Structure formats: structure tokens, C-alpha cells
Coordinates of C-alpha atoms and ligand atoms in Angstrom, one line a residue:
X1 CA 117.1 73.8 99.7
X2 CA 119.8 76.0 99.1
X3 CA 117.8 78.8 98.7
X4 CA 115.1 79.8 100.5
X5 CA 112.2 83.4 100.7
X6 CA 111.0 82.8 104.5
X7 CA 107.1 84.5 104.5
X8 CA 106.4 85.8 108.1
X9 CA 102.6 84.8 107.6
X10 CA 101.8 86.6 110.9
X11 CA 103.2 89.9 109.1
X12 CA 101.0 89.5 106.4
X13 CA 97.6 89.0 108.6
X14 CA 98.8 92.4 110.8
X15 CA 99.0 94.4 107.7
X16 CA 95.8 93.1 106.4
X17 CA 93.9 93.5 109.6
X18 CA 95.5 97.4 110.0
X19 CA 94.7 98.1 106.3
X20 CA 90.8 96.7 107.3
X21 CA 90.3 98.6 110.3
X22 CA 91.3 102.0 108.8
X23 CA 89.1 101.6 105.6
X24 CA 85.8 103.4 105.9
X25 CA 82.8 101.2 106.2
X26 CA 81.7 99.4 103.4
X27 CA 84.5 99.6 101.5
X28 CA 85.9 96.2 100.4
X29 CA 89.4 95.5 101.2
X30 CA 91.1 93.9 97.5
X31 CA 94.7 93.4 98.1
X32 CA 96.6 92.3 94.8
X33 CA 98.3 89.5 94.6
X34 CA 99.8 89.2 91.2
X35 CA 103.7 88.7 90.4
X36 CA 103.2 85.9 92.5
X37 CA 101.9 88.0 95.6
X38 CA 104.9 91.0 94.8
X39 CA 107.3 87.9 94.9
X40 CA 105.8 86.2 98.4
X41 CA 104.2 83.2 97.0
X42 CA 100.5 83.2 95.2
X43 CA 98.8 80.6 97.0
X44 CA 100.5 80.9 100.5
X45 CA 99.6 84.9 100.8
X46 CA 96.2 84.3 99.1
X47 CA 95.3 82.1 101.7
X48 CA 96.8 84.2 104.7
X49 CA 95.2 87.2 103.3
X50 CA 91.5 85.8 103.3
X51 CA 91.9 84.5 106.5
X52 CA 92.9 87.9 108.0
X53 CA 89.9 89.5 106.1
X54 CA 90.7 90.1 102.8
X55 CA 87.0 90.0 100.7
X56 CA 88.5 90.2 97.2
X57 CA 91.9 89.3 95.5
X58 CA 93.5 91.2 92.6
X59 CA 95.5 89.3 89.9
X60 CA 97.3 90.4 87.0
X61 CA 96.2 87.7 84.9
X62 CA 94.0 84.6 83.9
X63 CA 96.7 81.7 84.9
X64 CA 97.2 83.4 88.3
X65 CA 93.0 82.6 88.8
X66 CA 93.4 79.7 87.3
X67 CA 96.0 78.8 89.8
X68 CA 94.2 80.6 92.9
X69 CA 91.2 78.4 92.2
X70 CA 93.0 75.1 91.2
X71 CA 94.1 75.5 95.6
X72 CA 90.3 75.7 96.1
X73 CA 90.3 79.7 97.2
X74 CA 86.7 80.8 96.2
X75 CA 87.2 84.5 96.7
X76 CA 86.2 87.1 94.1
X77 CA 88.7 87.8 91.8
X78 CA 89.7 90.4 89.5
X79 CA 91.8 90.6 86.9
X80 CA 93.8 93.8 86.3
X81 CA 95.3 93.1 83.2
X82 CA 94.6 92.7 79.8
X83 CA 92.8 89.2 78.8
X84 CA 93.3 88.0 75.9
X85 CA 90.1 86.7 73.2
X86 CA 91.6 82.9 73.8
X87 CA 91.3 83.2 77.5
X88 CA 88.3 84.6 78.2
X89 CA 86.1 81.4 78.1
X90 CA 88.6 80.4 81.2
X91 CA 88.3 83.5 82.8
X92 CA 84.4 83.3 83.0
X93 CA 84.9 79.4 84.1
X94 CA 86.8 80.2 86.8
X95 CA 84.3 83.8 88.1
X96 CA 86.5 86.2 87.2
X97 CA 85.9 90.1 87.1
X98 CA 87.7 91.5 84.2
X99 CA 88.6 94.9 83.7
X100 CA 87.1 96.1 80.4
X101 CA 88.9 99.0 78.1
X102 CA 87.9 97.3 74.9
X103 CA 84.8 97.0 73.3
X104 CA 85.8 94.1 71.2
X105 CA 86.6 92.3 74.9
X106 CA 82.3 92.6 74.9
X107 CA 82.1 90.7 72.0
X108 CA 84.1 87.8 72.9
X109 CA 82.8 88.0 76.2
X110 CA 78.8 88.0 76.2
X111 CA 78.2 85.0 73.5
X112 CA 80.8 83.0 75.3
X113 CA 78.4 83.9 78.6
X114 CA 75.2 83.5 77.2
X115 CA 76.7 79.6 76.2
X116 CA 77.8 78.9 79.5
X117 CA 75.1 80.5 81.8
X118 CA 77.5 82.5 83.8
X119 CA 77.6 86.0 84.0
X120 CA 80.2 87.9 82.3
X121 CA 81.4 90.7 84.8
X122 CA 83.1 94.0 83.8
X123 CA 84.7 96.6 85.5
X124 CA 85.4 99.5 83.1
X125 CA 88.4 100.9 83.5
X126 CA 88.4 105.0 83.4
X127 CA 91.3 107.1 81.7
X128 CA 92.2 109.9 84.2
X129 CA 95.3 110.6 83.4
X130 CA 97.6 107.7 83.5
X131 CA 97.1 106.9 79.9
X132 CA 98.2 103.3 80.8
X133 CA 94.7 101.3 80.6
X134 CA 91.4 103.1 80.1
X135 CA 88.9 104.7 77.8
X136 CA 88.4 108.6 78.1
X137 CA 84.8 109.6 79.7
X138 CA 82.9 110.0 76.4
X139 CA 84.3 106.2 75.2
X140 CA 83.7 104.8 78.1
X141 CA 80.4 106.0 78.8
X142 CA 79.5 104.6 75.3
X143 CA 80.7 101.6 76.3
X144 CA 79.0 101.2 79.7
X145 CA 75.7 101.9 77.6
X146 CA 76.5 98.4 75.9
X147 CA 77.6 96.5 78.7
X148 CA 74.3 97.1 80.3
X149 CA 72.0 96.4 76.7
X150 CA 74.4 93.6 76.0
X151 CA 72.3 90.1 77.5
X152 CA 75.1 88.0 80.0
X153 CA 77.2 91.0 80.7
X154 CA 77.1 92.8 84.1
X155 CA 78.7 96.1 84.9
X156 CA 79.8 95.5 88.2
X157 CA 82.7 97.9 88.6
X158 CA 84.4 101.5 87.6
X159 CA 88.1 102.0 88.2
X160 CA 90.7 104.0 87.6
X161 CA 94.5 104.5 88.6
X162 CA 96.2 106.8 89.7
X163 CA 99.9 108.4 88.0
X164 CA 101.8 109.7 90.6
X165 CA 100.1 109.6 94.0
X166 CA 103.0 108.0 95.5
X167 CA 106.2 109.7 93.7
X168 CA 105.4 112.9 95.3
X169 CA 104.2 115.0 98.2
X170 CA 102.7 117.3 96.1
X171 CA 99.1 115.7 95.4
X172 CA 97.4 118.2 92.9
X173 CA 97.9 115.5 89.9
X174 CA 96.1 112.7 91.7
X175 CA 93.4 115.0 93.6
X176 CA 92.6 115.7 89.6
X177 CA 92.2 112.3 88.5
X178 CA 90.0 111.5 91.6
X179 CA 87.9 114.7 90.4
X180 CA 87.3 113.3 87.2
X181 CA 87.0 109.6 88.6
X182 CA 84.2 111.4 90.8
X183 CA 82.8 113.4 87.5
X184 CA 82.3 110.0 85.3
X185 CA 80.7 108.1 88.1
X186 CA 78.5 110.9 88.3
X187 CA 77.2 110.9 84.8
X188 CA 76.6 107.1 84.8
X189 CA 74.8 107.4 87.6
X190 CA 72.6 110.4 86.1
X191 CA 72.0 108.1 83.0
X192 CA 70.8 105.7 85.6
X193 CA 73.5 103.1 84.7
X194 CA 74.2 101.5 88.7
X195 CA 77.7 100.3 88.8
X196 CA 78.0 98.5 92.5
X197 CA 81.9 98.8 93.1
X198 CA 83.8 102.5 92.1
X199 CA 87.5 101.4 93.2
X200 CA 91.0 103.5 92.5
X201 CA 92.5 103.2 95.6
X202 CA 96.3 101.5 95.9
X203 CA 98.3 101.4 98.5
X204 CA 99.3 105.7 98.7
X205 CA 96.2 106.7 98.5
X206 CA 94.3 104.4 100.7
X207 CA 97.0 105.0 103.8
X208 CA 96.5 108.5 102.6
X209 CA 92.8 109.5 101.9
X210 CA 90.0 108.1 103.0
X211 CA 87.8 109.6 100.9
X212 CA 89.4 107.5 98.0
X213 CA 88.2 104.2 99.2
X214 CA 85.1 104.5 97.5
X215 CA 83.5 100.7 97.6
X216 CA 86.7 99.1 97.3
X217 CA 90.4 99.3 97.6
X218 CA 93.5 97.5 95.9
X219 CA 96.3 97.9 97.7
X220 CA 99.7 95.8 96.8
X221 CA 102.6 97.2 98.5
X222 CA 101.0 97.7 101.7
X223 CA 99.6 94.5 102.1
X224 CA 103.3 93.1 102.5
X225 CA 104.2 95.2 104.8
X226 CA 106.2 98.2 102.7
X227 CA 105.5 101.8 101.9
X228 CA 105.0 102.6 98.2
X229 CA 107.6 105.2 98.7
X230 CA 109.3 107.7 101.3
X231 CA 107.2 110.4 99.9
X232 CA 104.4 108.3 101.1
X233 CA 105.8 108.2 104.4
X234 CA 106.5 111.6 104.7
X235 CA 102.5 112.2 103.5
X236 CA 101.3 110.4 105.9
X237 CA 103.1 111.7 108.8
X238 CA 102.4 114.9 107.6
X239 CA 98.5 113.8 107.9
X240 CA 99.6 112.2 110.9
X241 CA 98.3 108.9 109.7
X242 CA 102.2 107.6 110.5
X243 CA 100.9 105.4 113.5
X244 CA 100.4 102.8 110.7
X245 CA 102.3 100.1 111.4
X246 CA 103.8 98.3 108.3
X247 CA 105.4 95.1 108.8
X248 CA 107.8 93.7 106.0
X249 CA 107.2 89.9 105.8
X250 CA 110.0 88.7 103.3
X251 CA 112.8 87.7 103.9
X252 CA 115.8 85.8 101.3
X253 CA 118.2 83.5 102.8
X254 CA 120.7 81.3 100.9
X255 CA 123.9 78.9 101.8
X256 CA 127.3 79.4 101.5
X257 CA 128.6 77.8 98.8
X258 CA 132.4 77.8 99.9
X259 CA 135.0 79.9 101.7
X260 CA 138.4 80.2 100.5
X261 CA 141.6 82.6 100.8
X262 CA 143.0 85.0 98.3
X263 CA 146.1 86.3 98.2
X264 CA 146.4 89.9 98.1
X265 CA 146.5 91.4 94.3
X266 CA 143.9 88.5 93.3
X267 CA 141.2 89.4 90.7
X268 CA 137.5 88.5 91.7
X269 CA 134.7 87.8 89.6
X270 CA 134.5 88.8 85.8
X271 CA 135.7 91.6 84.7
X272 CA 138.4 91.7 87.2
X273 CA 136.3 94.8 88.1
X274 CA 137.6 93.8 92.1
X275 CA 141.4 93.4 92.7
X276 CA 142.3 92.6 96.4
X277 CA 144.3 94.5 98.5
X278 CA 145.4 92.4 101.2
X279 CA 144.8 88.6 101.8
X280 CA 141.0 88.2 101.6
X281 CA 138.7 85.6 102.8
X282 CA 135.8 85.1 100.2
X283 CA 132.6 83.1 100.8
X284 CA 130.8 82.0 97.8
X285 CA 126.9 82.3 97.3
X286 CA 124.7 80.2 95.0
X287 CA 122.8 83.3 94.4
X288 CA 123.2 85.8 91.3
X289 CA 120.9 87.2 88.5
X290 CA 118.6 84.6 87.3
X291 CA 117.2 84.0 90.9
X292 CA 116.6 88.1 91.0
X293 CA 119.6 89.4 92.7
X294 CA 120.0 92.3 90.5
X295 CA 123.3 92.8 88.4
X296 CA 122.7 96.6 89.5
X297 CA 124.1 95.3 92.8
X298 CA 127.2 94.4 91.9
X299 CA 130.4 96.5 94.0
X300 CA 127.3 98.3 95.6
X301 CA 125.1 95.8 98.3
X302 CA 126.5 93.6 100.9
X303 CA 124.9 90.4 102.6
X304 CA 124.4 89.5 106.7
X305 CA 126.2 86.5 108.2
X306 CA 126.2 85.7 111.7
X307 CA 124.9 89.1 112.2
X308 CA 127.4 91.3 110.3
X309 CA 127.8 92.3 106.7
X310 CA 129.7 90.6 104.0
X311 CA 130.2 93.3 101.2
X312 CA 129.8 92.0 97.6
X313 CA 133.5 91.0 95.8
X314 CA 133.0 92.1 91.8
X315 CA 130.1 91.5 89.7
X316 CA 126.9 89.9 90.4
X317 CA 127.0 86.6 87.9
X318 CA 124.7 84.5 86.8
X319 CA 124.7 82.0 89.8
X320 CA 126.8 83.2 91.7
X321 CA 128.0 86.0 94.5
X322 CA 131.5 86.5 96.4
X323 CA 131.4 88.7 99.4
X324 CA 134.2 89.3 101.4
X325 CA 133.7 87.7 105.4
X326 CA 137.6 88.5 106.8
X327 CA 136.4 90.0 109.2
X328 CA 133.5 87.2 109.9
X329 CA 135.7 84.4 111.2
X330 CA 131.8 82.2 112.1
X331 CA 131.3 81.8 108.0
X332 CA 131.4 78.2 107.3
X333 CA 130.5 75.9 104.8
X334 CA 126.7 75.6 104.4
X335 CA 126.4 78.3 107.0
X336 CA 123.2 81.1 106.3
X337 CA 124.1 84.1 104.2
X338 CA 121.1 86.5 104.6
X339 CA 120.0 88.7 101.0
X340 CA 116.7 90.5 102.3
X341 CA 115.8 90.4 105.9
X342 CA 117.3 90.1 109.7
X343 CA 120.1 88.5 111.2
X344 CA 121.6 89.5 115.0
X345 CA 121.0 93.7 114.9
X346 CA 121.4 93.7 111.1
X347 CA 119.1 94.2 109.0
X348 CA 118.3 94.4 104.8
X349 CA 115.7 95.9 103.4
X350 CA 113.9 95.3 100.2
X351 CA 114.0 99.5 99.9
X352 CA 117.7 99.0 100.5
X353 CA 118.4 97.0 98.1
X354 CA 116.5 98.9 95.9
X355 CA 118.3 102.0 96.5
X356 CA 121.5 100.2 95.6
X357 CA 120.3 98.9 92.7
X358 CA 118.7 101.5 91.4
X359 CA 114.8 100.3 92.0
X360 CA 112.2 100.2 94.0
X361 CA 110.7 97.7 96.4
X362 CA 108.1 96.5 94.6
X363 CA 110.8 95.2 91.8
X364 CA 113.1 94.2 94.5
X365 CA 110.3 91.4 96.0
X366 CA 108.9 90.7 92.6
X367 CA 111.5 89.3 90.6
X368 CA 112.9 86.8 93.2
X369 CA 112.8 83.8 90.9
X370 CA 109.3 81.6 91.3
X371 CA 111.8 78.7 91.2
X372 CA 113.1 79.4 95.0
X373 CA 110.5 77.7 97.5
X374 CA 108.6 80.3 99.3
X375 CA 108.2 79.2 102.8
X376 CA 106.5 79.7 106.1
X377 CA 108.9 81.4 108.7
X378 CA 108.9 81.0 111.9
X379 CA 106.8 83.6 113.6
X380 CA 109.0 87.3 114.5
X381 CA 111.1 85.8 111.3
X382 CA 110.4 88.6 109.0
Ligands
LIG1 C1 99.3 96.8 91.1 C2 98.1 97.6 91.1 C3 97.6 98.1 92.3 C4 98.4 98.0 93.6 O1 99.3 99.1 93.7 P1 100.2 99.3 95.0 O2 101.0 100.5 94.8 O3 101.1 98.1 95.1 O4 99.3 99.3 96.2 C5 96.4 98.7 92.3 N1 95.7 98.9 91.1 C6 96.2 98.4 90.0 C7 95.4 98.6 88.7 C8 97.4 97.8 89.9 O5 97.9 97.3 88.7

């Protein structure tokens, strides 16, 4: 394969087993796994996550259970996002939780329960201040009062999300939305509705506050090994909680496509946005937008071969990259160019590349094509 995402497995199970040990006891560990596993590969992380401890697993959506359970993973899962009238028959087929924010979602939901003789499982889904997903207090206490009247249905879950724990140091924003999260459990629990799992924690603010881990946390980011943010990292060593160790466990490695000579005063790429200024060795990359190597990185990123780095030639194209390896007289034909990850001292990170492209990491990881095989690497590979 030309192009290849190498998943250090081993990676994967230390950051699981580091999230688990710090969460406070009883809480379940949920890491999320949708956008095919924040670009690692669905089934392969799903799989390495259980076996380091994981007890639930997060998904965006229906056809990520559906393909979770089609590889025989029995886990809880829950689905974050929204499902849709058509798919929740499938949805309660296949065990999942499903966020609720909709009181029509209830109606679909508890005949089609009642007919099958499973149970259909809500978590409802708290407006705190995001004012992404979520019913404010008064709506969603009404609602909980018919999820619990409503024959089939279970209220299993409360949850909320926070704005902005991890874009700033300054937590006063967040520390309110836990307040209110803290407020509305409160009154469900004085109108004796029991609700078994309260959950809001993602990566920031489980690293970051214990207290938030409630009966359950989702944490994405973390669970592959990178920080949410460098505010994040500055919060936690400010709490001293910096002895986490997070391991990145991506790396993106392609083939060189061809290497050829320009003269000096060549154009490269479209555009002509690059004109060389002295005779320039290229190497050409089967790598460019459509498999997720961001346009935004054109002029700005460079690639590792043989341990040193190839800066990008002109635009990012569809297909294809030129980087300039004068200097790197080892790059050959079929040799390894490396997009994301190690080679010799060198290094790329996803944050890197983010920074150059104007990003973040999460979008860096995510939006490497599906197409490109995501495979086990070689243990110390990430
Ligand atoms: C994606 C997501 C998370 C995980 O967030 P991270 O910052 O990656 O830890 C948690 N909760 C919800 C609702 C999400 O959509």
C-alpha cells in the first residue's frame, strides 16, 4: 500500500490504563471512538481500548454501532449524536444508549421497544451553556418525567458538555455549567426520578478535575494520546497533574512517488505559487487533499525522510505533494516519506501540523481519509 496510518496499539492501551487509574472509583471510563476512532481506525482501537479497560464506547452515530457490533464487540455503547426516526429501530437492535434532546425521539422510540422487547435507553442531554445539543432544565425535567411514565423506555443517563473547558485557563465558564449540571441532577433526584450514570466529563476536564467524573467519563482526545489543547497542558501543570503521560499513537507514512531535477527558475505545482532558485531536487508524494493533507498546508509544512525534513514545493493538490530533498541525497524511488509521526530524531506532530494549517489536532487525525489502511505498527512505532 502506498499509503499507510501505523496505530502504535501499545500507545493506545498506556493511555487507557493512565486515564483508568486516575478516575475516581466508580466512575466508568467511556472513551469515544467516533470519526473512525479520531482518524485511528474504529474497529482496531475499539478493540485495543476494551482490552486495556475501557467499560463503555462512545460513537457519533448509528452505522459506527452497527459496525462495532457487526466485529462482535459487545460493549455498551452510546451514541452522541443525533439519531434519526428511520434509524432508531437499528439502534435499539444493536443496545444502543441514545442521547435524548427530543421528545418526539420518545415517540419513535418506546412503540418500537415495546414491539421488540428491548429496552429503549436514554440519556438526556442537559443545556448548560453550550447551546449545541440539550434541553434547558425546566424542558428537560419535563421530559425526564415522560421517559420514566413512558412503558419500554429507561432513563439511564444525564449529560452535558462543556463550551470551553479546554480553550482557556480561565475556568469560571465551565465551573458554571458543572454548577448547573450539579443543580438539575439535583432536582431529578428530589422528584425521585434515579438516573444511574451523570457523565460531562471529556478529555480537559477529566485530566483536570476529578470532581467532574461523576459516574462516567468520555474522553476522545486523550485516549489517543494528545492534549485537547496547550491551555490544557498549562492547567494541568499548574494543578500539577502534568505527570500524565500522554502517548500519541498515529503515525502517516507514504511512498515516494518519483524524484527528479529542476532547473533553477522552474515553476512548481499550480499556481506557479513556487519558482526555484537554484537547481532543485523534488520528490513527488501520492499524498494531497482528498486523503486529508490539508490544502492549508501548502508553502507552510514539511515532511521527514531518512530522518530529515523535506519542505513542501507549492500547493497541496489533489493527489499529490512535491517537497524539496536537495539536501537528502538517501530519497529514492519507493523510499518512506513520513506526514505525521517519527523518523531518525525528527519528529511531526498532529499539533504541528495543525498549527501550520490552521487547526487543531483533533481535525488533523480525523480527516485522514478512511480509504488509507489503518495498520498495527510495530511496538515504539508511534
Ligand atoms: C467528542 C465528544 C467528547 C470527547 O471530547 P474530547 O475533547 O475529545 O475528549 C465528549 N463528549 C461529547 C458529547 C463529544 O461529542
Amino acid at each position: 500500500m502506498l499509503t499507510r496510518v501505523l496505530v502504535d496499539t501499545r500507545a493506545l492501551r498506556h493511555n487507557i490504563s493512565m486515564l483508568s487509574e486516575r478516575l475516581t472509583p466508580g466512575a466508568l471510563l467511556a472513551p469515544t471512538v467516533k470519526s473512525n476512532a479520531y482518524g485511528h481506525g474504529l474497529v482496531l482501537t475499539a478493540r485495543t481500548f476494551l482490552e486495556a479497560g475501557a467499560d463503555w464506547l462512545c460513537v457519533n452515530a448509528v452505522y459506527e454501532a452497527a459496525q462495532l457490533r457487526a466485529a462482535g464487540i459487545t460493549a455498551p455503547l452510546y451514541v452522541l449524536g443525533y439519531v434519526g426516526p428511520e434509524e432508531v429501530e437499528e439502534a435499539l437492535r444493536l443496545g444502543c444508549r441514545m442521547v435524548l434532546y427530543n421528545p418526539e425521539a420518545l415517540e419513535v422510540a418506546a412503540p418500537l421497544a415495546r414491539r421488540l422487547g428491548v429496552p429503549a435507553r436514554f440519556h438526556l442531554k442537559v443545556e448548560t451553556g453550550n447551546n449545541r445539543q440539550g434541553l434547558l432544565p425546566e424542558a428537560a425535567l419535563a421530559l425526564a418525567r415522560r421517559v420514566v411514565a413512558t412503558p419500554g423506555c429507561e432513563l439511564e443517563g444525564v449529560a452535558t458538555h462543556f463550551a470551553n473547558v479546554e480553550d482557556t485557563t480561565d475556568h469560571t465558564y465551565a465551573r458554571l455549567q458543572m454548577a448547573r449540571f450539579a443543580d438539575l441532577c439535583g432536582r431529578l433526584e428530589a422528584e425521585g426520578i434515579r438516573v444511574k450514570l451523570r457523565h460531562l466529563a471529556n478529555s480537559a476536564a477529566t485530566i483536570l478535575w476529578p470532581e467532574a467524573h461523576l459516574d462516567m467519563v468520555r474522553t476522545g482526545i486523550a485516549s489517543y494520546g494528545m492534549w485537547p489543547s496547550s491551555e490544557t497542558l498549562v492547567a494541568a501543570m499548574l494543578a500539577d497533574r502534568h505527570r500524565i503521560a500522554l502517548e500519541p499513537a498515529l503515525s502517516w507514512v507514504c511512498r515516494i512517488a518519483q524524484v527528479k531535477d529542476v532547473e533553477a527558475g522552474e515553476f512548481v505545482g499550480y499556481g506557479c505559487t513556487w519558482r526555484t532558485t537554484h537547481r532543485t531536487r523534488l520528490a513527488v508524494l501520492p499524498v494531497g487533499y482528498y486523503d486529508g493533507y490539508d490544502r492549508g498546508l501548502s508553502h507552510a509544512a514539511y515532511v521527514l525522510i531518512c530522518g530529515r525534513r523535506a519542505p513542501l514545493l507549492g500547493r497541496v493538490c489533489m493527489n499529490i505533494i512535491m517537497v524539496d530533498v536537495t539536501d537528502i541525497p538517501e530519497a529514492a524511488l519507493d523510499g518512506e516519506a513520513v506526514l505525521l509521526g517519527r523518523s531518525g530524531e525528527e519528529r511531526i506532530t498532529a499539533e504541528q501540523l495543525a498549527s501550520w494549517a490552521g487547526t487543531i489536532n483533533y481535525e488533523i487525525t480525523t480527516r485522514i481519509n478512511e480509504r488509507i489502511p489503518r495498520v498495527e505498527a510495530p511496538s515504539g512505532g508511534g
